[in-house]
Amino acid sequence: MTDDHNSKRVLRVEDDTLLDGSRHFIDDLEPRGTLHIAMARSPIAHADVLSIDANRARAMPGVHVVLTGTDIAQHSTPTPIGWEHIPGQRRTESLAMATSRVRYVGHIVAAVVADTRAAAEDAAEAIEIDYDLLPAVMDVDAARNPDAPILHESWPDNVLAIDQQQSGDGRAALQSATTVVDLELKIGRAFGCPLETRGVIADWGLISHGNGQRSGSVGRLVVDLNSQSPNRVREVLSQVLNVSVSDILVRVPSIGGGFGAKANYYGEEIIACIASKICGRAVKYIEDRSESFVATSHGREAQMSVSIGADNDGNIVAYRNDVVGTLGGEVSSVGMGPVWVSTRAGTGSYQIPNADITTTGVMTNRTPFGSFRGWGSPIANFAIERAIDALANQLGVDPVEMRLKNMVRADQMPFQNGLGWRLDSGDYPEALRRARESVTKAGWFDEVSDAVTNERLVGIGFANFVEATGVGNSRKMASLPLDQGGFDEAVVRMDSTGTVQVFTGQTGMGQGIETTLAQVCATTLGADVDDVRVIFGDTDSCPYTGYGTGGCRTAPVAGSSVTLASRDLKNQVLEVASSLMNIPVADLTISCSTVWGPEQEQISFADIGTAAYRKLNRLPEHHSPTLQARAVWDPVDRTIGYGSIAVMVEVCADTGLVTVLRYHAVDDCGYVINSAIVDGQIMGAFVQVLGSSLMEELRYDEDGNPLTTTFRDYLLPLAGDVPLMTVEHMETLPPDVPSGSKGVGEAGTISAMSAIAQAVEHALPGGYGWIRSMPLNPEFLLSHLDAATS
């Protein structure tokens, strides 16, 4: 077999087992004797809990125990906030379950453990809870009013934290700019909404005495859950439950999508563990779909007050953005981290000498605000790209040319954006030029001209993005301070048959890490990719990766630790082969799981493995048995992927509905390990944000009642909504990254809203920059059309 088998379009090894149904997801698992738990959730957004009467629930058939906040307080401490990193950020002392006050619809107030899920749900409905209603605080402006009800009694107001970054003097430079444009922007509330909801099975095993009897003393806690961050969950459980980390095993089965929502940790996991401890049996919780709309963390929602200024030549001289994130009633495990990223990403792909970005996290009586693919980068991107469109319209210049004029150039790399990010490498203007050239050659502009002739409303939009990937460095993270590392550890081992195993702390959730890391190892080691297995999802057998799988870390961070370990293992293999073949190491090469000599002498990995494990008499005395390497990679800094996208849309003049017809991306994620996987990540991410651009929004009434709780109300893109999609690659290797790769998992999310908005403006009369909010409302577009034609 040739090295072409390790090429960039290796078929995903995950797909066969996913398609034939042999993979196990969390709801497929159920140890013998498992009990089921259901949560009683508040139907009220803001209230004091006066009393809980669970007597009728406890008496129902099959019920083992009913837990309230009092029980949770006896067995656990407050849940920590992982991203408690902004100076002056306020703290909560919230437990996994509400004790005296509920702060959003869906807040857990009790839990029932029963023989079946149905029995648990029936009993949960029988619990009688007396609430004293409090005014709901739903709007961030109202929440900051001095007279607003305070959600957390120990705080002076409802602001979690404020972060500000400045480069130059943005506000003063705006005063002297020749042309200034002001905009008020808004992005609606959405969430990852994975196909598989969250779930956990906690089994706090009882100690066995060897005679088949088990005492009431608890033993080791085994937790199966569909989390992106198993090591982080284990540490949180250790802290909250006061158990040694070594006494907790976290296992992750296959995951049906995460999109950031499963990178957070949740109260249900802690409650299930406590229930297992009390009942002495495994306890299983599976979130149902209606729960997911109020219990799984939300994201995106923000409002922005933006000003941008330019000189007479169209150079952007100043930029200001005040971002307010609409947080929830409780602080999620990532705090206001997603909003905070909006500060660092504020100026995007552009060189702006004077910038002033402020982000504020405001508590409201909504579901907690957490991770969603892209974090705050889509928020920052929408602001800067919309501002440039409005500025270009004011100056009467083409918005693409305005971008090209102000983008960071290749000869300026690495470029400090003045807001805390180092743009490490690449040619940003070239990506935009390629995008425009590619769609021109593909006939997009001809199609727009034909549409005008046929009275169709078709337009094209362009947008640029930067994507922070490879989250680290551990010491920088600790200085924020964050209570977790950003490093990644990998172990690569060859067994006695010559098969190679890669042990990683990363988690597979559909993104293809089994294929990707197998390719990284195979390419570095010289193995056939079919001879490499990737092992993950078990905190006992797999290495430690504190941050987990998120922030596009697999290719740049895990790929680097696997690269380094594979290099070490390669040297060991060559040393063994040299001894067996009696040929100097310098004269040997490896390809296709075979070591080759200068005269085509060869020895297979299988023969080498046999010698290292079972036929040690064939090796000199100084050779240690086994073949294994371990490496740790701690990023020097984050890597910055980038690119440009183009979309073509059509607006229906009768309904105001927008259809995306075409999508083209030019992406630079460094070395492309597997182009099919990279393309799938980019396209899938765009389709996901197509939803939050045109149809998805989590809405509430003024009393805090959620109005979108089913797929009848929360519309997701269907297959018929997906446009014709193409991707082209640029490959600029980032400095100081052994794998040569940047991440790409969020690239398709960041500029989708911006490009769609510009394309709709191109299709409709009125110039650029007048679309100020997402998702686009058909009624709004119809009213614009009516005003433009009247």
Tab-separated table of N, CA, C and O in Angstrom, residues 83 85-87 89 161-165 323 325 327 334-346 357-361 369 375-377 379-380 419-421 471 476-477 480 482 547 638:
chain	number	residue	atom	x	y	z
A	83	TRP	N	-14.945	29.837	34.219
A	83	TRP	CA	-14.423	31.080	33.649
A	83	TRP	C	-14.759	32.233	34.588
A	83	TRP	O	-15.617	33.053	34.320
A	85	HIS	N	-12.833	34.948	35.388
A	85	HIS	CA	-11.545	35.454	34.941
A	85	HIS	C	-11.477	36.958	34.738
A	85	HIS	O	-10.429	37.479	34.370
A	86	ILE	N	-12.561	37.660	34.935
A	86	ILE	CA	-12.560	39.105	34.701
A	86	ILE	C	-12.439	39.815	36.047
A	86	ILE	O	-13.165	39.486	36.989
A	87	PRO	N	-11.512	40.757	36.181
A	87	PRO	CA	-11.381	41.477	37.452
A	87	PRO	C	-12.713	42.057	37.899
A	87	PRO	O	-13.416	42.699	37.123
A	89	GLN	N	-15.313	40.327	38.671
A	89	GLN	CA	-16.442	39.459	38.343
A	89	GLN	C	-17.096	38.954	39.630
A	89	GLN	O	-16.425	38.511	40.555
A	161	ALA	N	-20.115	41.171	35.181
A	161	ALA	CA	-18.765	41.699	35.004
A	161	ALA	C	-18.745	42.627	33.801
A	161	ALA	O	-19.620	42.580	32.929
A	162	ILE	N	-17.710	43.457	33.751
A	162	ILE	CA	-17.465	44.360	32.619
A	162	ILE	C	-16.009	44.194	32.210
A	162	ILE	O	-15.104	44.207	33.051
A	163	ASP	N	-15.786	44.022	30.914
A	163	ASP	CA	-14.421	43.904	30.392
A	163	ASP	C	-14.219	44.952	29.308
A	163	ASP	O	-15.091	45.142	28.448
A	164	GLN	N	-13.089	45.641	29.357
A	164	GLN	CA	-12.799	46.659	28.348
A	164	GLN	C	-11.388	46.475	27.828
A	164	GLN	O	-10.459	46.221	28.586
A	165	GLN	N	-11.244	46.586	26.514
A	165	GLN	CA	-9.937	46.551	25.869
A	165	GLN	C	-9.820	47.764	24.957
A	165	GLN	O	-10.772	48.101	24.234
A	323	VAL	N	-20.704	46.083	23.814
A	323	VAL	CA	-21.456	44.829	23.699
A	323	VAL	C	-22.096	44.516	25.044
A	323	VAL	O	-21.419	44.546	26.084
A	325	GLY	N	-24.130	41.425	26.756
A	325	GLY	CA	-24.602	40.056	26.631
A	325	GLY	C	-25.757	39.808	27.577
A	325	GLY	O	-25.702	40.173	28.761
A	327	LEU	N	-27.275	37.525	29.750
A	327	LEU	CA	-27.025	36.295	30.479
A	327	LEU	C	-28.325	35.767	31.076
A	327	LEU	O	-29.391	36.357	30.907
A	334	VAL	N	-19.190	28.610	32.116
A	334	VAL	CA	-18.232	29.441	31.383
A	334	VAL	C	-18.407	30.925	31.688
A	334	VAL	O	-17.816	31.773	31.019
A	335	GLY	N	-19.207	31.225	32.695
A	335	GLY	CA	-19.364	32.621	33.090
A	335	GLY	C	-19.821	33.482	31.919
A	335	GLY	O	-20.755	33.142	31.207
A	336	MET	N	-19.142	34.621	31.734
A	336	MET	CA	-19.440	35.443	30.555
A	336	MET	C	-18.304	35.331	29.526
A	336	MET	O	-18.077	36.225	28.723
A	337	GLY	N	-17.609	34.166	29.564
A	337	GLY	CA	-16.528	33.926	28.616
A	337	GLY	C	-16.909	34.167	27.164
A	337	GLY	O	-16.169	34.821	26.419
A	338	PRO	N	-18.073	33.657	26.706
A	338	PRO	CA	-18.441	33.899	25.306
A	338	PRO	C	-18.580	35.374	24.962
A	338	PRO	O	-18.210	35.795	23.860
A	339	VAL	N	-19.129	36.164	25.888
A	339	VAL	CA	-19.251	37.604	25.628
A	339	VAL	C	-17.873	38.250	25.663
A	339	VAL	O	-17.552	39.128	24.852
A	340	TRP	N	-17.037	37.808	26.574
A	340	TRP	CA	-15.670	38.331	26.719
A	340	TRP	C	-14.873	38.185	25.427
A	340	TRP	O	-14.088	39.078	25.070
A	341	VAL	N	-15.072	37.082	24.713
A	341	VAL	CA	-14.357	36.889	23.445
A	341	VAL	C	-14.703	37.980	22.449
A	341	VAL	O	-13.893	38.338	21.587
A	342	SER	N	-15.895	38.550	22.561
A	342	SER	CA	-16.271	39.648	21.660
A	342	SER	C	-15.318	40.826	21.790
A	342	SER	O	-15.130	41.597	20.837
A	343	THR	N	-14.729	40.999	22.963
A	343	THR	CA	-13.762	42.080	23.157
A	343	THR	C	-12.497	41.798	22.365
A	343	THR	O	-12.012	42.643	21.607
A	344	ARG	N	-11.943	40.601	22.542
A	344	ARG	CA	-10.668	40.264	21.901
A	344	ARG	C	-10.782	40.184	20.393
A	344	ARG	O	-9.849	40.507	19.664
A	345	ALA	N	-11.922	39.743	19.899
A	345	ALA	CA	-12.119	39.578	18.452
A	345	ALA	C	-12.675	40.836	17.801
A	345	ALA	O	-13.021	40.822	16.615
A	346	GLY	N	-12.733	41.937	18.556
A	346	GLY	CA	-13.502	43.105	18.139
A	346	GLY	C	-13.215	43.668	16.776
A	346	GLY	O	-14.124	44.067	16.053
A	357	ILE	N	-13.325	48.586	22.877
A	357	ILE	CA	-14.361	47.563	22.944
A	357	ILE	C	-14.673	47.274	24.405
A	357	ILE	O	-13.783	46.990	25.203
A	358	THR	N	-15.940	47.332	24.743
A	358	THR	CA	-16.386	47.020	26.107
A	358	THR	C	-17.463	45.942	26.036
A	358	THR	O	-18.377	46.031	25.207
A	359	THR	N	-17.339	44.929	26.879
A	359	THR	CA	-18.390	43.913	26.964
A	359	THR	C	-18.914	43.870	28.397
A	359	THR	O	-18.153	43.930	29.361
A	360	THR	N	-20.229	43.768	28.509
A	360	THR	CA	-20.900	43.733	29.802
A	360	THR	C	-21.831	42.537	29.839
A	360	THR	O	-22.606	42.312	28.898
A	361	GLY	N	-21.763	41.744	30.892
A	361	GLY	CA	-22.669	40.613	31.070
A	361	GLY	C	-23.745	40.964	32.073
A	361	GLY	O	-23.446	41.310	33.214
A	369	PHE	N	-26.673	31.344	30.193
A	369	PHE	CA	-25.984	31.638	28.934
A	369	PHE	C	-24.631	30.924	28.963
A	369	PHE	O	-23.849	31.110	29.895
A	375	TRP	N	-18.568	30.877	20.238
A	375	TRP	CA	-18.580	31.772	21.394
A	375	TRP	C	-18.970	33.190	20.971
A	375	TRP	O	-19.965	33.377	20.299
A	376	GLY	N	-18.173	34.179	21.321
A	376	GLY	CA	-18.529	35.566	21.016
A	376	GLY	C	-18.014	36.062	19.686
A	376	GLY	O	-18.268	37.222	19.314
A	377	SER	N	-17.312	35.218	18.934
A	377	SER	CA	-16.763	35.676	17.655
A	377	SER	C	-17.836	36.075	16.651
A	377	SER	O	-17.683	37.081	15.943
A	379	ILE	N	-20.642	37.401	17.321
A	379	ILE	CA	-21.140	38.694	17.790
A	379	ILE	C	-20.208	39.811	17.330
A	379	ILE	O	-20.631	40.825	16.759
A	380	ALA	N	-18.905	39.625	17.592
A	380	ALA	CA	-17.926	40.639	17.190
A	380	ALA	C	-17.906	40.805	15.682
A	380	ALA	O	-17.788	41.924	15.159
A	419	LEU	N	-6.002	44.263	21.146
A	419	LEU	CA	-7.087	43.888	22.044
A	419	LEU	C	-6.794	42.573	22.765
A	419	LEU	O	-7.676	42.008	23.403
A	420	GLY	N	-5.565	42.103	22.619
A	420	GLY	CA	-5.182	40.879	23.313
A	420	GLY	C	-4.939	39.687	22.420
A	420	GLY	O	-4.534	38.627	22.905
A	421	TRP	N	-5.182	39.832	21.115
A	421	TRP	CA	-4.955	38.720	20.201
A	421	TRP	C	-3.785	39.016	19.273
A	421	TRP	O	-3.632	40.141	18.783
A	471	VAL	N	-7.013	26.743	21.846
A	471	VAL	CA	-7.032	27.488	23.103
A	471	VAL	C	-5.931	27.004	24.048
A	471	VAL	O	-5.762	25.829	24.278
A	476	LYS	N	-0.887	31.216	30.702
A	476	LYS	CA	-1.692	32.405	30.433
A	476	LYS	C	-3.126	32.200	30.925
A	476	LYS	O	-3.749	33.116	31.461
A	477	MET	N	-3.651	30.992	30.727
A	477	MET	CA	-4.996	30.711	31.208
A	477	MET	C	-5.058	30.823	32.724
A	477	MET	O	-6.016	31.362	33.289
A	480	LEU	N	-5.348	34.360	34.081
A	480	LEU	CA	-6.562	35.140	33.824
A	480	LEU	C	-7.356	35.511	35.096
A	480	LEU	O	-7.886	36.626	35.151
A	482	LEU	N	-7.936	31.201	35.201
A	482	LEU	CA	-8.850	30.093	34.944
A	482	LEU	C	-8.338	28.878	35.696
A	482	LEU	O	-7.133	28.626	35.725
A	547	TYR	N	-8.838	21.211	29.418
A	547	TYR	CA	-9.861	22.047	28.804
A	547	TYR	C	-10.913	21.222	28.082
A	547	TYR	O	-12.041	21.638	27.911
A	638	ARG	N	-2.641	31.005	21.189
A	638	ARG	CA	-3.707	30.520	20.326
A	638	ARG	C	-3.295	30.688	18.868
A	638	ARG	O	-2.470	31.558	18.530
